[in-house]
PDB file of C-alpha atoms and ligand atoms in Angstrom:
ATOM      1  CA  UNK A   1      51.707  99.366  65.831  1.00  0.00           C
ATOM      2  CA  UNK A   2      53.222 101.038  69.053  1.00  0.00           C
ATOM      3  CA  UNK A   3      52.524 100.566  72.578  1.00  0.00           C
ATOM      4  CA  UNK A   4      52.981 103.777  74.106  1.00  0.00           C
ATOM      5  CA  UNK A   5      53.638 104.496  77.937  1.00  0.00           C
ATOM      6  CA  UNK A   6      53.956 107.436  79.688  1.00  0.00           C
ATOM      7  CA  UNK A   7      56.768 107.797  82.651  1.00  0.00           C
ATOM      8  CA  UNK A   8      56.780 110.540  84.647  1.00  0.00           C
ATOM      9  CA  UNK A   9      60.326 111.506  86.409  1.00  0.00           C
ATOM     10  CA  UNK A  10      62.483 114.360  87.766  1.00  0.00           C
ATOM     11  CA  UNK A  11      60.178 117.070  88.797  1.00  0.00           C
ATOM     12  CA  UNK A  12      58.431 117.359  85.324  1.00  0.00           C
ATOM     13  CA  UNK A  13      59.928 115.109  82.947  1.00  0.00           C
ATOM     14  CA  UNK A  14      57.947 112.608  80.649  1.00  0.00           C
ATOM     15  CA  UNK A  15      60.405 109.590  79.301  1.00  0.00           C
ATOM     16  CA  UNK A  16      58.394 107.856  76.755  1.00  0.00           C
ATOM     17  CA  UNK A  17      58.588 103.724  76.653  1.00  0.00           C
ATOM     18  CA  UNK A  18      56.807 102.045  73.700  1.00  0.00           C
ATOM     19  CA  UNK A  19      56.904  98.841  72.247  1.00  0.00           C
ATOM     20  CA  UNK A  20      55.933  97.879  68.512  1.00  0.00           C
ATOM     21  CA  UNK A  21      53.570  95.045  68.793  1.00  0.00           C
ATOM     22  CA  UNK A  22      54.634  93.075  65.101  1.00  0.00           C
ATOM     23  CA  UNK A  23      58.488  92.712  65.903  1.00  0.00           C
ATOM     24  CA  UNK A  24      58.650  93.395  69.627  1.00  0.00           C
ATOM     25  CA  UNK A  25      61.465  95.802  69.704  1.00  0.00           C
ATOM     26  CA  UNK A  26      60.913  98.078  72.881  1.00  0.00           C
ATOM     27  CA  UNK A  27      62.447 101.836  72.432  1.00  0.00           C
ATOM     28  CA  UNK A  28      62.529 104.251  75.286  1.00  0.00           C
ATOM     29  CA  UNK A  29      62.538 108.083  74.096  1.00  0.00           C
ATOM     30  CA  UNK A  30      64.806 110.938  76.225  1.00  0.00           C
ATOM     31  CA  UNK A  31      65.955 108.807  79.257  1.00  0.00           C
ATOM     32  CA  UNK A  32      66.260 111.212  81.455  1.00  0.00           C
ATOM     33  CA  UNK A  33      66.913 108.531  84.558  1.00  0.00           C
ATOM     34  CA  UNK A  34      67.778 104.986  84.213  1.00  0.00           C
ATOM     35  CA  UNK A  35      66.074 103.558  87.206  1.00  0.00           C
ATOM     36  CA  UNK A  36      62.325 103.954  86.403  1.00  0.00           C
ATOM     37  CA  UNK A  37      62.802 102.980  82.827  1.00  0.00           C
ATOM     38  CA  UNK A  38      64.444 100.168  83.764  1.00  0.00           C
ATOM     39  CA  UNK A  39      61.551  99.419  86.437  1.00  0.00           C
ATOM     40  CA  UNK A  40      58.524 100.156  84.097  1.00  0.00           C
ATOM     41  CA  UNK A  41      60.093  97.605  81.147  1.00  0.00           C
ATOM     42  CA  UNK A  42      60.712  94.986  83.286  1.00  0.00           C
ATOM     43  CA  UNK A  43      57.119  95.576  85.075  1.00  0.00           C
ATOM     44  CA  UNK A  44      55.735  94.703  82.076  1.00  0.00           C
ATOM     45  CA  UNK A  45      58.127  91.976  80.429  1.00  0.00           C
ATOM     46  CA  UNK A  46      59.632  94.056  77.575  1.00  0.00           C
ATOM     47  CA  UNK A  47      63.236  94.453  77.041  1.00  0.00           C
ATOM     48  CA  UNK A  48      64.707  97.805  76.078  1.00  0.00           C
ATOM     49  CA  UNK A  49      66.112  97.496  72.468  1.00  0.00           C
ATOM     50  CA  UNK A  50      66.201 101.045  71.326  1.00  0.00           C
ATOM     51  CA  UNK A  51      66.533 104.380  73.036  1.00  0.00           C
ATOM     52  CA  UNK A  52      65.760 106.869  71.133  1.00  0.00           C
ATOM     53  CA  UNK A  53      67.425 110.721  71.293  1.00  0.00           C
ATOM     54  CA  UNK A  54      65.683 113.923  70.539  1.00  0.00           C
ATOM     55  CA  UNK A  55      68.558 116.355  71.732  1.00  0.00           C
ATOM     56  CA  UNK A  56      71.548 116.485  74.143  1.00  0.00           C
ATOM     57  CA  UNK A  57      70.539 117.640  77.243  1.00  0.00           C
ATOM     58  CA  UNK A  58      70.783 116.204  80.285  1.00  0.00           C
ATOM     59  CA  UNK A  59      67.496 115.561  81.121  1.00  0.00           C
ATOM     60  CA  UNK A  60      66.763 113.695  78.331  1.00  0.00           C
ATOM     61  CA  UNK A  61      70.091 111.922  77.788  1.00  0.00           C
ATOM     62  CA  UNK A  62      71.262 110.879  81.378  1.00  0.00           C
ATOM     63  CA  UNK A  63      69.756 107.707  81.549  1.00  0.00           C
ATOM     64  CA  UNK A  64      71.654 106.422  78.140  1.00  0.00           C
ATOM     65  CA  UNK A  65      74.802 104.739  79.623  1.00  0.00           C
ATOM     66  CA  UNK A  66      73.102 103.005  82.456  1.00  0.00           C
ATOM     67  CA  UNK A  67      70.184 101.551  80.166  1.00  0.00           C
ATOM     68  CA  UNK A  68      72.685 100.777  77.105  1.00  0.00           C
ATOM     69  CA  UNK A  69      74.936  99.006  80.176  1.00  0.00           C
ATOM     70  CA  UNK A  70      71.698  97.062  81.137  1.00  0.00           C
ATOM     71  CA  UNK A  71      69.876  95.931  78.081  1.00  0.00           C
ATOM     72  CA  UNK A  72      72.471  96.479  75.397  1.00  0.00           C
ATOM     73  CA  UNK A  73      70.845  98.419  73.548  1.00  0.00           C
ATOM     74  CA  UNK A  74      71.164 100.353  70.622  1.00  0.00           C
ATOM     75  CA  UNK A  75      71.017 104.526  70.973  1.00  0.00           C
ATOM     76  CA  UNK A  76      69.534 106.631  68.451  1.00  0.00           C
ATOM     77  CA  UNK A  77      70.601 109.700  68.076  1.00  0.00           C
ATOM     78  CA  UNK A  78      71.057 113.408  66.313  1.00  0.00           C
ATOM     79  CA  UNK A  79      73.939 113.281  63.825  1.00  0.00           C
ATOM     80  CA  UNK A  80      74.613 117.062  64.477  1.00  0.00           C
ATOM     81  CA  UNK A  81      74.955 116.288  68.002  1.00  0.00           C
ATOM     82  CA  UNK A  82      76.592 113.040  68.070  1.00  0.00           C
ATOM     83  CA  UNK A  83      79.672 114.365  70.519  1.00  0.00           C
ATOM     84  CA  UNK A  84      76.729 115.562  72.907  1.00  0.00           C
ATOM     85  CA  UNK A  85      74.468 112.355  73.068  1.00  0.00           C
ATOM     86  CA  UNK A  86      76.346 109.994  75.420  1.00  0.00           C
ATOM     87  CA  UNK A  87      76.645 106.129  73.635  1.00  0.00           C
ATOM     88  CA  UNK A  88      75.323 107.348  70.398  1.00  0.00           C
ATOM     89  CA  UNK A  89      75.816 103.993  68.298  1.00  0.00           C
ATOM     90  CA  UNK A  90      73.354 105.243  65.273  1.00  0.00           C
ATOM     91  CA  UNK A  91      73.307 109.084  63.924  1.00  0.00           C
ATOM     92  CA  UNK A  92      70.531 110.192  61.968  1.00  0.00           C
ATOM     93  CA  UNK A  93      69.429 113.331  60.323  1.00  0.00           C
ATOM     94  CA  UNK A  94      67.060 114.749  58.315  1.00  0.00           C
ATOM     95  CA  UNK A  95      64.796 113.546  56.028  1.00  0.00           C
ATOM     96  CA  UNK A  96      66.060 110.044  57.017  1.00  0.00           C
ATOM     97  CA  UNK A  97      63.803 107.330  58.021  1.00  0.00           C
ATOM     98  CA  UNK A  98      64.430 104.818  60.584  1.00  0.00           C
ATOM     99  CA  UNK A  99      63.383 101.665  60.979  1.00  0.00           C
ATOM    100  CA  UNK A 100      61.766 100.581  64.198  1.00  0.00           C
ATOM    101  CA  UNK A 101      60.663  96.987  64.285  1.00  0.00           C
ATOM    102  CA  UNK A 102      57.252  96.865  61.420  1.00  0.00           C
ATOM    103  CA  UNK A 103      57.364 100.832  62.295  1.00  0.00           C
ATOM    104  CA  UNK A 104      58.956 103.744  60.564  1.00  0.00           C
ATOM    105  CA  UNK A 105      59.871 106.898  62.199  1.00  0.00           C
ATOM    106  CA  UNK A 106      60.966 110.232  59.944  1.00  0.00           C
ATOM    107  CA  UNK A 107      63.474 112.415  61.456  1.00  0.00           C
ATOM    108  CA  UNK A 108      62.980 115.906  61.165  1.00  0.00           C
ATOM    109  CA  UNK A 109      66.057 118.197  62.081  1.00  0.00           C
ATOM    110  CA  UNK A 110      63.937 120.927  64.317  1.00  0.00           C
ATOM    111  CA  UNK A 111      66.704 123.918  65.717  1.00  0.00           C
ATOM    112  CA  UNK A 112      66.296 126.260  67.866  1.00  0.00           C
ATOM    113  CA  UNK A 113      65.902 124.892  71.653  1.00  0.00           C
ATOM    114  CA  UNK A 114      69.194 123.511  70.485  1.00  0.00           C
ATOM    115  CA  UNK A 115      71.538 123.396  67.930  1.00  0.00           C
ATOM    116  CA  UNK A 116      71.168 119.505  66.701  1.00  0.00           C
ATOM    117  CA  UNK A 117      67.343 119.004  68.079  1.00  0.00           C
ATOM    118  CA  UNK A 118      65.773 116.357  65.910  1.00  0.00           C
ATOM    119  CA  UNK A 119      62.562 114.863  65.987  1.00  0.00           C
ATOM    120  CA  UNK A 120      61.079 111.493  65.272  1.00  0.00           C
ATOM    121  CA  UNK A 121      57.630 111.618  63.838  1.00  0.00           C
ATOM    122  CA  UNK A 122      56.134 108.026  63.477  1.00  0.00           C
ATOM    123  CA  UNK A 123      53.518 108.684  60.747  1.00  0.00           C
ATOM    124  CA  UNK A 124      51.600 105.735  60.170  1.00  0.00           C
ATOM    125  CA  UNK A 125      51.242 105.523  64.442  1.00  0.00           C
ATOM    126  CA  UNK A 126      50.121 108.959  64.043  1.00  0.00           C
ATOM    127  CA  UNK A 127      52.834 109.813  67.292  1.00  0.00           C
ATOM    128  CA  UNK A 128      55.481 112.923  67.004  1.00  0.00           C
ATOM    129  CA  UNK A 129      57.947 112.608  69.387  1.00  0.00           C
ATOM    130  CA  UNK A 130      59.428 116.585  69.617  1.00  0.00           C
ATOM    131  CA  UNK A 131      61.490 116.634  73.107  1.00  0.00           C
ATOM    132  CA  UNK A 132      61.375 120.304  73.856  1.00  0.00           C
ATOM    133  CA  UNK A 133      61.253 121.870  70.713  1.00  0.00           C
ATOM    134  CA  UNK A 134      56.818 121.648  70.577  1.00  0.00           C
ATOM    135  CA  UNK A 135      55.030 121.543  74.319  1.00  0.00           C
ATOM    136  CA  UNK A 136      51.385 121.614  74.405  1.00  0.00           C
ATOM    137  CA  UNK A 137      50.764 124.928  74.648  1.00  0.00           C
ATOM    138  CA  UNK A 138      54.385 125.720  74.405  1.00  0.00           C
ATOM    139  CA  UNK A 139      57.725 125.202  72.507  1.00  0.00           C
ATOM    140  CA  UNK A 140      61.244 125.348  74.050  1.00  0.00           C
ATOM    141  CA  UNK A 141      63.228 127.778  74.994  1.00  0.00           C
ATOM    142  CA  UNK A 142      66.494 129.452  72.448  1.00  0.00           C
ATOM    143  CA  UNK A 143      69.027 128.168  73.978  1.00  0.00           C
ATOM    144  CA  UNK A 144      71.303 127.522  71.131  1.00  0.00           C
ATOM    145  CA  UNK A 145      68.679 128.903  68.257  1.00  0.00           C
ATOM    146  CA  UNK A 146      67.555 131.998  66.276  1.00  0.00           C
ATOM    147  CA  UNK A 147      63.437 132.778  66.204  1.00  0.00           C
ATOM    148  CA  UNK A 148      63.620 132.293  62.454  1.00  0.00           C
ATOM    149  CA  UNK A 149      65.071 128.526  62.816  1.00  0.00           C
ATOM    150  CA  UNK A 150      62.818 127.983  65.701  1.00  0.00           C
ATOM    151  CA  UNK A 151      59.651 128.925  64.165  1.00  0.00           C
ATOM    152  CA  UNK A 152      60.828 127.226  60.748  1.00  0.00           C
ATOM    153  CA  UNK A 153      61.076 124.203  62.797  1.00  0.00           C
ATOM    154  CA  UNK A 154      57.223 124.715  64.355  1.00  0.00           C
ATOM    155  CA  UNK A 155      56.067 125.234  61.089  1.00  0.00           C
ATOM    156  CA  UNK A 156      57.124 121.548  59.735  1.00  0.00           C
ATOM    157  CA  UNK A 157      55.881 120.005  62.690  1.00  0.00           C
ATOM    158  CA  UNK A 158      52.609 121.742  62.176  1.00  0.00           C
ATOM    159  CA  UNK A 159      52.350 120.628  58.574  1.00  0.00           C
ATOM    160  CA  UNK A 160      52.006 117.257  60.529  1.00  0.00           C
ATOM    161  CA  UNK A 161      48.594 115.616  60.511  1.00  0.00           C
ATOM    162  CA  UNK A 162      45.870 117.276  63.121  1.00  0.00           C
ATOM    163  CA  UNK A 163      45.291 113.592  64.488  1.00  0.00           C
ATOM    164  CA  UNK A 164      49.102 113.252  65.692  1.00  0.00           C
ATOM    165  CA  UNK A 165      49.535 112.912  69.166  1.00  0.00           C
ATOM    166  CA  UNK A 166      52.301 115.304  70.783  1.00  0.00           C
ATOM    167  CA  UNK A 167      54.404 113.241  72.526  1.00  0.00           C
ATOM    168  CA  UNK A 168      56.535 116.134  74.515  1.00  0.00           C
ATOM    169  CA  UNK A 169      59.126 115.455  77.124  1.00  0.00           C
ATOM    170  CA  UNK A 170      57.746 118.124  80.019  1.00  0.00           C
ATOM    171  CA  UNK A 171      54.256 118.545  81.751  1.00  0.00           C
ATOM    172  CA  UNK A 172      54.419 122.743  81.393  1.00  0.00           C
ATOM    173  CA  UNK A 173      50.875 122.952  79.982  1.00  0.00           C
ATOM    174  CA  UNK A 174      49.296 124.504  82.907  1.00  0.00           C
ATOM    175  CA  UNK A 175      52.150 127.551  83.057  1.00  0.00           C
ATOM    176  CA  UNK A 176      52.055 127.487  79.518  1.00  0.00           C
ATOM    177  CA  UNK A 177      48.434 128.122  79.352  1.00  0.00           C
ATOM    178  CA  UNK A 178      48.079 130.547  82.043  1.00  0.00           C
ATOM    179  CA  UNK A 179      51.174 132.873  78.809  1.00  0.00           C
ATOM    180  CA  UNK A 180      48.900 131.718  76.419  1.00  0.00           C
ATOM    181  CA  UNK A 181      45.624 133.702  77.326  1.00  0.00           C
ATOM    182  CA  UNK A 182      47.444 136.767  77.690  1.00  0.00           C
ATOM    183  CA  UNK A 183      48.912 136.398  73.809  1.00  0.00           C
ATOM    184  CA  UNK A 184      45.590 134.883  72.323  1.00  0.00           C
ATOM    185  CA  UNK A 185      42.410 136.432  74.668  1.00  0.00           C
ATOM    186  CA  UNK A 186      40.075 136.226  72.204  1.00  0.00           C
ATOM    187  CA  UNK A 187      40.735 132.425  71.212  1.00  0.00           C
ATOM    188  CA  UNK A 188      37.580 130.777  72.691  1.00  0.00           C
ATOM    189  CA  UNK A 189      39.078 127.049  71.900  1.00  0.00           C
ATOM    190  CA  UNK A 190      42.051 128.582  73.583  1.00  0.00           C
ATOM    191  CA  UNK A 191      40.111 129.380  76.605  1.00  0.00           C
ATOM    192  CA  UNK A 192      38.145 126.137  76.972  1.00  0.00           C
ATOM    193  CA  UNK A 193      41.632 124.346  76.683  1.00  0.00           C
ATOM    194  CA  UNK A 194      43.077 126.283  79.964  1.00  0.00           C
ATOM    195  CA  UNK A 195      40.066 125.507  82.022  1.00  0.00           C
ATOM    196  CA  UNK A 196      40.219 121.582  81.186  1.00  0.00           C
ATOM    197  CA  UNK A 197      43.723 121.865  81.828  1.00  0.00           C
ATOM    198  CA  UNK A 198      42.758 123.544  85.451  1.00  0.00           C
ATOM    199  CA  UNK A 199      40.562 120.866  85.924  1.00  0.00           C
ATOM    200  CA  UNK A 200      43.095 117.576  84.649  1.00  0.00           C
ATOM    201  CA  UNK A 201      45.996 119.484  86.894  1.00  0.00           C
ATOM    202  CA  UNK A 202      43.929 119.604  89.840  1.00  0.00           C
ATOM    203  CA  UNK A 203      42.772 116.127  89.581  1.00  0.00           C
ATOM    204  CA  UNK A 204      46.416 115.401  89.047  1.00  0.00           C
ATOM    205  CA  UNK A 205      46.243 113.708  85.662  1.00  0.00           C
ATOM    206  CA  UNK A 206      49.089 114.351  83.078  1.00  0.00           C
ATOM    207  CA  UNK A 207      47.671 116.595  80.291  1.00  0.00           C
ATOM    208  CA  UNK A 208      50.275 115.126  77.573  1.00  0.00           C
ATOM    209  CA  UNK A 209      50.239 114.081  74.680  1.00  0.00           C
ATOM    210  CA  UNK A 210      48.094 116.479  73.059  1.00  0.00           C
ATOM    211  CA  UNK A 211      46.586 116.270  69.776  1.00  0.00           C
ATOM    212  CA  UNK A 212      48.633 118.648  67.004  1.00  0.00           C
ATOM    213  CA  UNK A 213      45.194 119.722  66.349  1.00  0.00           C
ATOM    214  CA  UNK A 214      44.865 121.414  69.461  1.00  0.00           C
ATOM    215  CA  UNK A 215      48.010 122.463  69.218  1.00  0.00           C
ATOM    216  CA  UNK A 216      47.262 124.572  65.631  1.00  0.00           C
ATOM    217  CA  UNK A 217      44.210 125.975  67.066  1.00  0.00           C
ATOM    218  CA  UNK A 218      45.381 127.298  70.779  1.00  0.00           C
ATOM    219  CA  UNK A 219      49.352 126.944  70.785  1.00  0.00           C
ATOM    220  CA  UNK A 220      50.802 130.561  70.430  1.00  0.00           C
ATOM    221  CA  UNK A 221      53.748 129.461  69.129  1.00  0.00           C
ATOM    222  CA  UNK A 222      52.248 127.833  66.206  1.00  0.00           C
ATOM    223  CA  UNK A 223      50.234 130.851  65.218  1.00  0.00           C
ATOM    224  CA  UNK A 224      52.727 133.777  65.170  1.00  0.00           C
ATOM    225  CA  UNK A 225      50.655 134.190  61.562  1.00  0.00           C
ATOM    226  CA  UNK A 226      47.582 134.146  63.155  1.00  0.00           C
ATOM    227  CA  UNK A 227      46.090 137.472  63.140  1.00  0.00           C
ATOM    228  CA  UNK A 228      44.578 137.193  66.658  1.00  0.00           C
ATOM    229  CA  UNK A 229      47.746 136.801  67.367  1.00  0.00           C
ATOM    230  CA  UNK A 230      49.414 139.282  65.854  1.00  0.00           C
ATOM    231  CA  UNK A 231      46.832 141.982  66.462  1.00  0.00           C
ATOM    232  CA  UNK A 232      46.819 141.076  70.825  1.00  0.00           C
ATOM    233  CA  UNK A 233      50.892 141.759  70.721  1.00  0.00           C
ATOM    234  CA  UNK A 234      50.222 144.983  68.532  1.00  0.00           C
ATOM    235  CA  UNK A 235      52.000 143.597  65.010  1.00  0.00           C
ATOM    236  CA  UNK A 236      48.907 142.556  62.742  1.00  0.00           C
ATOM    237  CA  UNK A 237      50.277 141.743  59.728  1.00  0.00           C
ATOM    238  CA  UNK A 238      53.786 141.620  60.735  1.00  0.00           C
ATOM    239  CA  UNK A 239      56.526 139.051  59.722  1.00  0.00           C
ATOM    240  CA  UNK A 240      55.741 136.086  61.808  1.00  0.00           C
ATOM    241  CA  UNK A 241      59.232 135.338  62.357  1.00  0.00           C
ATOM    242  CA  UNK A 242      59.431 138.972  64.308  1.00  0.00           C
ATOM    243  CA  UNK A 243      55.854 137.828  65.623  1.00  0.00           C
ATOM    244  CA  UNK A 244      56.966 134.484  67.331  1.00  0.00           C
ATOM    245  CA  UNK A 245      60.506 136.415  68.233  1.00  0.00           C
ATOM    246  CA  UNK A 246      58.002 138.811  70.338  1.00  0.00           C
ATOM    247  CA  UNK A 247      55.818 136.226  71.789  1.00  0.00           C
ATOM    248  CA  UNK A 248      58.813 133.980  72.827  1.00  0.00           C
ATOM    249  CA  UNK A 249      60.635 136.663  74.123  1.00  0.00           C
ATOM    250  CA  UNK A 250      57.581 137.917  76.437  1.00  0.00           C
ATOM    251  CA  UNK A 251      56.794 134.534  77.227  1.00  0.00           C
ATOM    252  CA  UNK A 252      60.823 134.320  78.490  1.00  0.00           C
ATOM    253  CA  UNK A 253      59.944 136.940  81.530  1.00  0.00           C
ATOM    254  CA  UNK A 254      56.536 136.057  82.193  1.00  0.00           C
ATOM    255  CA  UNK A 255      55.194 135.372  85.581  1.00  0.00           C
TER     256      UNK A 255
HETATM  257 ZN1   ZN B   1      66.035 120.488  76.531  1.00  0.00          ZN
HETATM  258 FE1   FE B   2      64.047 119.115  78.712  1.00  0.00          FE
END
């Protein structure tokens, strides 16, 4: 079973620590920093054994060297990005499965934010860790990606069970809610979301992780075959693929 705790960094950033209870092996997910990972773990007696590497940016991978230098510990990585993930000691790729501690993680290769984004869904914990490919109420920007891998990616991760929390690696939900409405205004489940996420914001509580339930039900960027969808960004029953093209492509200039 894992352990899973929340640290907030940089201005928006959410580096995930978590600890599997049978075996005691302590992973830390997109170390963005070293220095309050480093702080949290030893807060609470665990030693780092594992980080764990979604994709190659920099605020999710510059921690690596000074945590590995620390704890000597083993990094995780994506094998189609291994000359981008700084320390990579173990590359894995899709369809593997990785053994964490009594865990298990599956690694689903997920492009489009990047070229080599993976992302590590532990099944039986019911936790998906996505790094910027799935926010809650969001998905990543195309950096290095077409629409059609992007949304190819979104669709595996949706086929993931509706009780799997979405363990994302930036608070955007508020921003990403404010997009949503104007993409889904009829969604009433959609609605009620933004206004608890007005409230959580304002009371300053992290709105992350999500369930992927909520996700399917109010997350644009899941439903680019929804025909609410469709029909508010005038293409009912168009190719979703052009569908979540137009939806991320309005939600890149939106303000
Ligand atoms: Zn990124
Ligand atoms: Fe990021």
């Amino acid at each position: 079973m894992l352990d899973i705790v929340r640290i907030p960094v940089l201005n928006d950033n959410y580096v995930w620590l978590m600890r599997e209870s049978a075996s005691g092996v302590v992973g830390v997910v997109d170390p963005a920093v070293a220095a309050p990972v480093l702080d949290e773990a030893a807060r609470r007696g665990w030693k780092i054994t594992h980080i764990l590497n979604t994709h190659h940016h920099g605020d999710h991978v510059g921690g690596n060297r000074e945590i590995k230098a620390a704890t000597g510990c083993t990094i995780v990585g994506p094998k189609p990005d291994r000359a981008r993930i700084p320390g990579i000691d173990v590359e894995v790729d899709d369809g593997d499965r990785y053994r964490f501690g009594a865990a298990e993680a599956d690694v689903f290769f997920v492009p489009g934010h990047t070229s080599g984004h993976i992302a590590f869904s532990f099944a039986d914990d019911r936790a998906l860790f996505c790094g910027d490919t799935l926010f809650a109420l969001g998905c990543g920007r195309l950096f290095e990606g077409t629409p059609a891998q992007m949304w190819h990616s979104l669709k595996r991760l949706r086929a993931l069970a509706d009780d799997t929390r979405v363990y994302c690696a930036h608070e955007y939900t508020q921003s990403n809610a404010r997009f949503a409405v104007t993409v889904d205004p009829a969604n009433r489940a959609l609605a009620a979301r933004a206004a608890a996420i007005d409230t959580a914001r304002a009371a300053g509580q992290a709105t992350v992780p999500s369930t992927l339930g909520e996700e399917k039900a109010t997350n644009p960027f899941l439903r680019a075959d929804d025909l609410g969808v469709q029909a508010a960004v005038g293409m009912a029953g168009g190719d979703p693929v052009a569908v979540f093209a137009e939806v991320r492509g309005r939600k890149d200039t939106f303000r």
